[in-house]
Short mmCIF file of C-alpha atoms in Angstrom, two decimals:
data_model
loop_
_atom_site.label_atom_id
_atom_site.label_comp_id
_atom_site.label_asym_id
_atom_site.label_seq_id
_atom_site.Cartn_x
_atom_site.Cartn_y
_atom_site.Cartn_z
CA MET A 7 14.68 -3.55 4.74
CA GLN A 8 16.13 -5.24 1.68
CA ASN A 9 13.06 -6.87 0.10
CA VAL A 10 9.29 -7.22 0.13
CA GLN A 11 9.43 -10.16 2.59
CA GLN A 12 11.21 -8.07 5.21
CA LEU A 13 8.84 -5.16 4.51
CA GLU A 14 5.77 -7.20 5.03
CA GLU A 15 7.23 -8.88 8.11
CA LEU A 16 7.55 -5.47 9.69
CA MET A 17 4.25 -4.08 8.35
CA THR A 18 2.17 -7.05 9.59
CA LYS A 19 3.69 -7.47 13.06
CA PRO A 20 0.92 -6.72 15.56
CA SER A 21 1.51 -4.51 18.60
CA ASN A 22 0.71 -5.69 22.12
CA ALA A 23 -2.21 -3.24 22.11
CA LEU A 24 -3.66 -4.80 18.93
CA ILE A 25 -3.24 -8.34 20.41
CA GLU A 26 -5.16 -7.32 23.54
CA ASP A 27 -7.88 -5.52 21.50
CA ILE A 28 -8.36 -8.47 19.20
CA LYS A 29 -9.20 -10.59 22.29
CA LYS A 30 -12.06 -8.22 23.11
CA LEU A 31 -13.60 -8.56 19.63
CA GLU A 32 -16.32 -11.18 19.39
CA GLY A 33 -16.68 -13.23 16.21
CA ASP A 34 -14.86 -13.64 12.88
CA ILE A 35 -13.60 -10.79 10.65
CA LEU A 36 -14.51 -10.21 7.02
CA ILE A 37 -12.35 -7.87 4.96
CA VAL A 38 -14.30 -6.65 1.91
CA GLY A 39 -12.05 -5.39 -0.84
CA VAL A 40 -8.92 -7.15 0.43
CA GLY A 41 -7.21 -6.88 -2.96
CA GLY A 42 -6.26 -3.22 -2.81
CA LYS A 43 -3.00 -1.64 -1.78
CA MET A 44 -3.59 -1.96 1.95
CA GLY A 45 -5.89 -4.99 2.15
CA PRO A 46 -3.29 -7.83 1.98
CA THR A 47 -1.13 -6.47 4.85
CA LEU A 48 -4.21 -5.61 6.89
CA ALA A 49 -5.47 -9.19 6.58
CA LYS A 50 -2.12 -10.65 7.50
CA LYS A 51 -1.72 -8.36 10.52
CA THR A 52 -5.15 -9.32 11.72
CA LYS A 53 -4.35 -13.02 11.40
CA ARG A 54 -1.01 -12.63 13.22
CA ALA A 55 -2.73 -10.74 16.04
CA ILE A 56 -5.30 -13.51 16.39
CA ASP A 57 -2.55 -16.21 16.41
CA GLU A 58 -0.47 -14.36 18.96
CA ALA A 59 -3.49 -13.79 21.13
CA GLY A 60 -4.07 -17.57 21.11
CA ILE A 61 -7.70 -17.28 20.20
CA ASN A 62 -9.87 -19.02 17.60
CA LYS A 63 -11.16 -16.50 15.04
CA LYS A 64 -11.38 -16.60 11.23
CA VAL A 65 -10.14 -13.91 8.86
CA ILE A 66 -11.85 -13.96 5.49
CA GLY A 67 -10.85 -11.77 2.57
CA VAL A 68 -13.15 -10.87 -0.30
CA SER A 69 -11.94 -9.67 -3.69
CA ARG A 70 -12.31 -10.31 -7.37
CA PHE A 71 -8.71 -11.70 -7.38
CA THR A 72 -8.41 -11.01 -11.10
CA SER A 73 -4.61 -10.97 -11.34
CA GLY A 74 -1.51 -12.17 -9.63
CA ASN A 75 -1.26 -14.77 -6.87
CA LEU A 76 -2.76 -12.83 -3.99
CA LYS A 77 -5.45 -15.44 -3.36
CA GLU A 78 -2.89 -18.17 -2.86
CA GLU A 79 -0.66 -15.84 -0.87
CA LEU A 80 -3.43 -15.02 1.60
CA GLU A 81 -4.51 -18.62 1.98
CA GLU A 82 -0.89 -19.62 2.72
CA ALA A 83 -1.00 -17.02 5.53
CA GLY A 84 -4.13 -18.73 7.03
CA ILE A 85 -6.65 -16.29 5.60
CA GLU A 86 -9.75 -17.76 3.96
CA THR A 87 -10.72 -16.14 0.64
CA ILE A 88 -13.90 -15.54 -1.25
CA THR A 89 -13.78 -14.54 -4.91
CA ALA A 90 -16.69 -12.16 -5.63
CA ASP A 91 -17.68 -9.22 -7.77
CA LEU A 92 -19.39 -6.91 -5.27
CA MET A 93 -21.43 -5.28 -8.01
CA ASP A 94 -23.06 -8.64 -8.82
CA GLU A 95 -26.17 -8.90 -6.65
CA GLU A 96 -26.12 -12.71 -6.36
CA GLN A 97 -22.36 -12.78 -5.41
CA LEU A 98 -22.91 -10.02 -2.85
CA ALA A 99 -25.86 -11.79 -1.33
CA ALA A 100 -23.82 -14.96 -0.95
CA LEU A 101 -21.21 -13.36 1.38
CA PRO A 102 -21.31 -14.68 4.92
CA LYS A 103 -22.85 -12.24 7.41
CA LEU A 104 -20.01 -12.09 9.91
CA PRO A 105 -20.18 -9.91 13.02
CA ASN A 106 -17.06 -7.81 12.08
CA VAL A 107 -16.55 -6.21 8.65
CA ILE A 108 -13.75 -3.98 7.38
CA TYR A 109 -15.02 -2.43 4.19
CA MET A 110 -12.19 -1.24 1.90
CA ALA A 111 -13.72 -1.33 -1.59
CA GLY A 112 -13.99 1.86 -3.60
CA ASN A 113 -12.79 3.68 -6.76
CA LYS A 114 -10.57 6.78 -7.06
CA PHE A 115 -8.24 6.77 -10.01
CA GLY A 116 -9.87 6.78 -13.44
CA THR A 117 -12.82 8.78 -12.13
CA SER A 118 -12.44 11.53 -14.78
CA GLY A 119 -14.36 10.30 -17.78
CA ASN A 120 -15.85 7.37 -15.87
CA GLU A 121 -17.69 9.22 -13.15
CA HIS A 122 -20.74 6.95 -13.21
CA TYR A 123 -18.62 3.93 -12.16
CA THR A 124 -17.01 5.86 -9.31
CA TRP A 125 -20.38 6.93 -8.02
CA ALA A 126 -21.77 3.36 -8.30
CA MET A 127 -18.75 1.92 -6.43
CA ASN A 128 -18.52 4.67 -3.82
CA THR A 129 -22.17 5.48 -3.16
CA TYR A 130 -24.52 2.86 -4.49
CA LEU A 131 -22.52 -0.22 -3.42
CA PRO A 132 -22.05 0.93 0.20
CA GLY A 133 -25.86 0.98 0.59
CA ARG A 134 -26.05 -2.63 -0.65
CA ILE A 135 -23.21 -3.56 1.71
CA ALA A 136 -24.92 -1.83 4.63
CA GLU A 137 -28.16 -3.68 4.04
CA HIS A 138 -26.42 -7.06 3.69
CA PHE A 139 -24.39 -6.62 6.87
CA SER A 140 -27.14 -4.95 8.91
CA GLY A 141 -26.21 -5.25 12.53
CA SER A 142 -22.55 -6.19 11.89
CA ARG A 143 -19.78 -4.04 13.37
CA ILE A 144 -18.32 -2.13 10.32
CA VAL A 145 -15.21 -0.05 9.75
CA ALA A 146 -15.64 1.68 6.42
CA PHE A 147 -12.63 3.22 4.77
CA SER A 148 -13.13 6.79 3.60
CA THR A 149 -10.72 9.63 2.73
CA GLY A 150 -9.54 13.00 3.79
CA ASN A 151 -10.72 14.18 0.40
CA VAL A 152 -14.17 14.77 1.92
CA TYR A 153 -12.67 17.89 3.53
CA PRO A 154 -11.89 21.17 1.68
CA LEU A 155 -8.42 22.60 1.15
CA VAL A 156 -7.70 24.57 4.32
CA PRO A 157 -5.12 27.21 5.35
CA VAL A 158 -1.84 25.39 6.20
CA GLN A 159 -1.36 27.31 9.48
CA LYS A 160 -4.68 25.96 10.81
CA GLY A 161 -3.08 22.45 11.29
CA GLY A 162 -5.59 20.49 9.23
CA CYS A 163 -9.25 19.48 9.63
CA ASP A 164 -10.38 17.60 12.70
CA GLU A 165 -13.54 15.49 12.68
CA SER A 166 -15.70 18.49 13.58
CA HIS A 167 -14.67 20.49 10.49
CA PRO A 168 -17.43 20.89 7.90
CA VAL A 169 -16.98 18.61 4.86
CA ASP A 170 -16.81 20.25 1.44
CA PRO A 171 -15.11 17.89 -1.01
CA VAL A 172 -13.50 19.10 -4.18
CA GLY A 173 -14.22 17.00 -7.29
CA GLU A 174 -16.33 13.92 -8.01
CA TYR A 175 -14.11 11.41 -6.19
CA GLY A 176 -14.36 13.45 -2.95
CA GLN A 177 -18.06 14.04 -3.52
CA SER A 178 -18.80 10.38 -4.15
CA SER A 179 -16.75 9.46 -1.05
CA LEU A 180 -18.87 11.83 1.03
CA GLY A 181 -21.86 10.04 -0.62
CA ARG A 182 -20.46 6.69 0.69
CA GLU A 183 -20.36 8.14 4.19
CA ARG A 184 -23.88 9.59 4.01
CA VAL A 185 -25.44 6.40 2.74
CA LEU A 186 -23.66 4.29 5.33
CA THR A 187 -24.69 6.69 8.04
CA TYR A 188 -28.30 6.40 6.94
CA PHE A 189 -28.28 2.67 7.40
CA SER A 190 -26.39 2.90 10.63
CA HIS A 191 -29.18 5.12 12.00
CA ARG A 192 -31.92 2.98 10.44
CA ASP A 193 -30.63 -0.46 11.52
CA GLN A 194 -28.51 0.57 14.55
CA THR A 195 -25.54 -0.82 12.77
CA PRO A 196 -22.29 0.07 14.63
CA LEU A 197 -20.03 1.96 12.17
CA THR A 198 -16.62 3.64 12.16
CA ILE A 199 -16.00 5.99 9.22
CA PHE A 200 -12.24 5.88 8.67
CA ARG A 201 -10.97 9.01 6.91
CA LEU A 202 -7.42 8.17 5.81
CA ASN A 203 -4.67 10.10 4.07
CA TYR A 204 -1.90 9.20 3.06
CA ALA A 205 -0.70 5.69 3.91
CA ILE A 206 3.00 4.95 3.19
CA ASP A 207 4.46 1.69 2.03
CA MET A 208 7.95 1.38 0.53
CA ARG A 209 6.34 0.31 -2.73
CA TYR A 210 4.01 3.28 -3.19
CA GLY A 211 2.94 6.55 -1.60
CA VAL A 212 3.76 10.27 -1.30
CA LEU A 213 7.25 9.71 0.04
CA LEU A 214 8.17 7.26 -2.64
CA GLU A 215 7.04 9.68 -5.35
CA ILE A 216 9.03 12.55 -3.94
CA ALA A 217 12.07 10.36 -3.38
CA LYS A 218 12.08 9.05 -6.93
CA ALA A 219 11.77 12.61 -8.29
CA VAL A 220 14.77 13.71 -6.25
CA TYR A 221 16.80 10.62 -7.11
CA HIS A 222 16.16 10.96 -10.86
CA SER A 223 16.35 14.77 -10.93
CA THR A 224 12.82 15.28 -12.15
CA SER A 225 10.77 18.29 -11.02
CA ILE A 226 8.51 18.28 -7.93
CA ASP A 227 5.24 20.24 -8.10
CA LEU A 228 4.94 22.45 -5.03
CA SER A 229 1.39 23.61 -5.64
CA MET A 230 0.09 21.23 -2.95
CA GLY A 231 2.90 22.33 -0.69
CA HIS A 232 2.04 20.36 2.51
CA VAL A 233 0.94 16.76 3.18
CA ASN A 234 0.16 14.31 6.00
CA VAL A 235 1.45 10.71 5.91
CA ILE A 236 1.26 7.66 8.10
CA TRP A 237 3.04 4.27 7.95
CA GLN A 238 0.68 1.71 6.42
CA GLY A 239 1.26 -0.74 9.25
CA ASP A 240 0.05 1.87 11.72
CA ALA A 241 -3.01 2.77 9.56
CA ASN A 242 -3.94 -0.85 9.33
CA GLU A 243 -3.64 -1.37 13.08
CA TYR A 244 -5.88 1.68 13.64
CA ALA A 245 -8.44 0.18 11.26
CA ILE A 246 -8.61 -3.14 13.06
CA ARG A 247 -8.82 -1.59 16.47
CA SER A 248 -11.50 0.81 15.18
CA LEU A 249 -13.92 -2.11 15.11
CA LEU A 250 -14.16 -1.64 18.90
CA ILE A 251 -15.23 2.01 18.66
CA ALA A 252 -17.94 1.42 16.00
CA SER A 253 -21.27 2.95 17.09
CA SER A 254 -24.59 4.27 15.96
CA PRO A 255 -24.54 7.17 15.16
CA PRO A 256 -21.22 6.42 13.51
CA ALA A 257 -17.88 7.18 15.01
CA ILE A 258 -15.83 9.38 12.65
CA LEU A 259 -12.03 9.02 12.73
CA ASN A 260 -9.30 10.93 10.89
CA VAL A 261 -6.23 8.76 10.33
CA THR A 262 -2.83 10.14 9.47
CA GLY A 263 0.46 11.07 11.05
CA PRO A 264 0.88 13.89 13.59
CA GLU A 265 2.93 16.28 11.40
CA THR A 266 2.06 18.74 8.71
CA LEU A 267 4.92 18.13 6.36
CA PRO A 268 6.17 20.62 3.76
CA VAL A 269 6.81 18.91 0.40
CA ARG A 270 9.89 21.09 0.02
CA TRP A 271 11.23 19.81 3.31
CA ILE A 272 10.60 16.19 2.42
CA ALA A 273 12.46 16.67 -0.90
CA GLU A 274 15.39 18.35 0.85
CA GLN A 275 15.61 15.43 3.37
CA PHE A 276 15.85 13.01 0.46
CA ALA A 277 18.36 15.26 -1.31
CA LYS A 278 20.66 14.96 1.78
CA ARG A 279 20.41 11.23 1.71
CA PHE A 280 21.05 10.93 -2.04
CA GLY A 281 23.64 13.64 -2.31
CA LYS A 282 21.57 15.40 -4.94
CA GLU A 283 19.77 18.70 -5.48
CA PRO A 284 15.97 18.68 -5.69
CA VAL A 285 14.27 20.31 -8.65
CA PHE A 286 11.09 22.22 -7.89
CA GLN A 287 8.34 23.76 -10.01
CA GLY A 288 5.59 26.14 -8.91
CA GLN A 289 5.13 27.65 -5.52
CA GLU A 290 3.47 26.53 -2.31
CA GLN A 291 -0.14 27.67 -1.99
CA GLU A 292 -1.67 28.95 1.24
CA THR A 293 -4.09 25.97 1.43
CA ALA A 294 -3.68 22.20 1.32
CA LEU A 295 -5.62 18.94 1.97
CA LEU A 296 -4.69 18.32 5.61
CA ASN A 297 -6.12 16.21 8.35
CA ASN A 298 -5.79 16.47 12.11
CA ALA A 299 -5.74 12.97 13.52
CA GLY A 300 -5.41 13.91 17.22
CA LYS A 301 -8.48 11.83 18.12
CA ALA A 302 -6.96 8.65 16.64
CA HIS A 303 -3.69 9.28 18.44
CA ARG A 304 -5.50 9.74 21.74
CA LEU A 305 -7.46 6.48 21.22
CA PHE A 306 -4.68 4.31 19.81
CA GLY A 307 -1.41 6.06 20.50
CA TYR A 308 1.03 7.89 18.19
CA PRO A 309 2.15 5.92 15.11
CA SER A 310 4.97 3.49 15.87
CA VAL A 311 6.98 4.50 12.89
CA SER A 312 8.34 8.05 12.79
CA ILE A 313 8.69 10.32 9.75
CA HIS A 314 12.49 10.08 9.87
CA GLU A 315 12.34 6.29 9.85
CA MET A 316 10.02 6.42 6.85
CA LEU A 317 12.42 8.80 5.09
CA ASP A 318 15.41 6.58 5.76
CA TRP A 319 13.64 3.40 4.67
CA THR A 320 12.22 5.03 1.52
CA ALA A 321 15.63 6.46 0.54
CA SER A 322 17.25 3.04 0.97
CA TRP A 323 14.51 1.41 -0.99
CA VAL A 324 14.95 3.80 -3.92
CA MET A 325 18.72 3.50 -3.96
CA ASN A 326 18.48 -0.30 -3.97
CA ASP A 327 15.87 -0.29 -6.79
CA GLY A 328 13.25 -1.97 -4.55
CA GLU A 329 9.98 -3.30 -6.01
CA THR A 330 7.27 -0.66 -6.51
CA ILE A 331 3.54 -0.60 -7.33
CA ASN A 332 2.66 1.72 -10.22
CA LYS A 333 -0.23 3.46 -8.37
CA PRO A 334 0.58 7.18 -8.03
CA THR A 335 -1.23 9.03 -5.30
CA HIS A 336 -1.76 12.28 -7.30
CA PHE A 337 -1.30 14.14 -4.02
CA GLN A 338 -0.55 17.29 -6.02
CA GLU A 339 -4.19 17.43 -7.37
CA ARG A 340 -6.00 20.55 -6.17
CA LYS A 341 -9.12 20.30 -8.37
CA GLY A 342 -10.17 16.83 -7.31
CA GLN A 343 -9.75 15.39 -10.83
CA PHE A 344 -8.62 11.75 -10.51
#
């Protein structure tokens, strides 16, 4: 991959399984919060799957569209757009009540010092969304941050593990889940709670951050010594297909790759590719934020992109000074302060 166009071509290419599943889905699809890091490629992948399936179905993306040319870009790809501030009651009420909703809006970074906004976005707004889309099939993005840090040797939390979030972002994300679950029970709204960490794109993500640190000989914090990652294209595919497993009570789905990856090992892999020595600080702790996504892999198959492919692509992207998005993951954070 030499540029963003090639990256997005790969990331938005639908699998045969997605094409078959999109045929089973009745009605149009609304993507609420399409303007985030994952939304644009998710929308394009959905549209490509519909086109390749040869069916007639709309994809509509909702965002504030406050900067850049994303609105025009999505429309050129055949995706309808609606400009709306979801916190404005009139604008929210005007959204079309479509049968399929992928709900991606939320707030994480900038929570510290602005906790009230994060709670409003992550806990109050989901209730308004659930009321408005009562009866629609909903996939609601959540996060692995609803789980506690767990011993590395345990292999991560599966969906049965008790939630115990660290910090206000994780707590408000659990609030999102609880509020959505209430309305799912009350209104019999089919819901999938989509607990994701961490999606990888050449332009951002855990692997990019570690690769850049190795390439520029800056130190890598080992205190969060193990991580999970998944290719963004695979995470998006799981999200679209998760519309078919939505239920009441809600289906809960962890979404990440199959490996528990040591940060030290990732850095050493990049070091081999760059011909450099990694610089470390701190020491690995016995616990980490880790998910077990075995259920998702059973339902939808293993991710199509392997960790070694992601390492190769990321290394090449860094060496060729590829375009990046300045949105660090803060995967090193152990106290939940974002």
